[in-house]
Short mmCIF file of C-alpha atoms in Angstrom, two decimals:
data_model
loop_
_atom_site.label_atom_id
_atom_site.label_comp_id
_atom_site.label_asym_id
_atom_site.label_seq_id
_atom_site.Cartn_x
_atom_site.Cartn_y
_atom_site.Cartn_z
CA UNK A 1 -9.35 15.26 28.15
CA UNK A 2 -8.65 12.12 26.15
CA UNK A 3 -10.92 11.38 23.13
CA UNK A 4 -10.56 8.01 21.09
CA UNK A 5 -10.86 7.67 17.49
CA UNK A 6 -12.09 4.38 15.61
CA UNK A 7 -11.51 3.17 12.33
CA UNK A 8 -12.53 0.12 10.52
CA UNK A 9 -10.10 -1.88 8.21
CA UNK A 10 -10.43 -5.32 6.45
CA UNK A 11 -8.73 -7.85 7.27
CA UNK A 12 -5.69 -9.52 5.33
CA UNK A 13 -7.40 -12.06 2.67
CA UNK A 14 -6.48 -13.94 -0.41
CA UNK A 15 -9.25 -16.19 -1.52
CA UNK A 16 -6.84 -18.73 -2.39
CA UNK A 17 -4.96 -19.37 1.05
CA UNK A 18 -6.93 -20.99 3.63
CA UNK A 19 -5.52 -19.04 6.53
CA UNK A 20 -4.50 -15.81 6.66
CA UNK A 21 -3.40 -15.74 10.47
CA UNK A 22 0.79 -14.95 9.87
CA UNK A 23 -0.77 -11.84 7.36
CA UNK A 24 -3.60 -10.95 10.14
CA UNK A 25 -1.01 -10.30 12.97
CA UNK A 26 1.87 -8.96 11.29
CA UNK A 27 -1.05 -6.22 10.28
CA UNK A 28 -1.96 -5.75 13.79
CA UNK A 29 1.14 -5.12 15.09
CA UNK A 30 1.64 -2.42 12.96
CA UNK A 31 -1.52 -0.76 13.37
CA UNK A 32 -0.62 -1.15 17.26
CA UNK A 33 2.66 0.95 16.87
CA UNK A 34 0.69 3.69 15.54
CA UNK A 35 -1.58 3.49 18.53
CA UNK A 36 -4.35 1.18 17.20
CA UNK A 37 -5.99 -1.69 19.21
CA UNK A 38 -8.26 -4.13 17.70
CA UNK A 39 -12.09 -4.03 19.69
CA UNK A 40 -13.45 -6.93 17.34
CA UNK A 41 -13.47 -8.46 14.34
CA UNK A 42 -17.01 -8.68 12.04
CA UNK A 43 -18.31 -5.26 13.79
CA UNK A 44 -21.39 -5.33 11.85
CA UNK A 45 -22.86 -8.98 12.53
CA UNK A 46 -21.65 -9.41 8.99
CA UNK A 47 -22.30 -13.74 8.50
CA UNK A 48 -19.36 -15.33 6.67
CA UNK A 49 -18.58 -18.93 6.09
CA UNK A 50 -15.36 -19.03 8.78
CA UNK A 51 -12.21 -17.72 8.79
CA UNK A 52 -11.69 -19.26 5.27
CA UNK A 53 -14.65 -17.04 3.92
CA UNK A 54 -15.20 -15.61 0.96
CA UNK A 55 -14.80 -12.06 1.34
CA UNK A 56 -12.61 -10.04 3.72
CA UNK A 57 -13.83 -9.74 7.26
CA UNK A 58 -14.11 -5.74 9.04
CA UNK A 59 -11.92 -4.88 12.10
CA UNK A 60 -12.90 -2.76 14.39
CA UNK A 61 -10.11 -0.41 15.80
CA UNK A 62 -9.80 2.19 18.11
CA UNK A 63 -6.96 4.56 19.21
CA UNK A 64 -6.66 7.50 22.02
CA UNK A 65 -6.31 11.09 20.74
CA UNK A 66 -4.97 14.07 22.57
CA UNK A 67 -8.10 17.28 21.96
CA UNK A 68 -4.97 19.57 21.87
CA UNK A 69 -5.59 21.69 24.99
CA UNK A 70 -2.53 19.29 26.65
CA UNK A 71 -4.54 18.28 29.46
#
């Protein structure tokens, strides 16, 4: 039986830098070679002035897990 996992992580953010899209992806490619695959961004309706906010924004991520019988 396969089970999934989720786990939420902020986003790459400086408040000085007005985009933060080369940090963003380089980040989710290496959660994605541990298994990890982004379901949205903002997972709790959080409001935030743009991309260019002023805090970090949440990822939502999610990953399949093995329950260990090896089915």
């Amino acid at each position: 039986m396969t089970r999934v996992e989720y786990r939420v992580e902020l986003a790459p953010f400086h408040p000085d830098e007005e985009t933060h899209r080369p940090e963003l992806l380089a980040r989710l490619n290496e959660l994605g070679r541990e298994g990890w695959r982004l379901v949205t961004m903002n997972p709790l309706g959080r409001s935030h002035g743009g991309w260019a906010g002023t805090s970090p924004v949440p990822m939502l991520l999610v990953r399949e897990t093995s329950d260990g019988s090896g089915k």
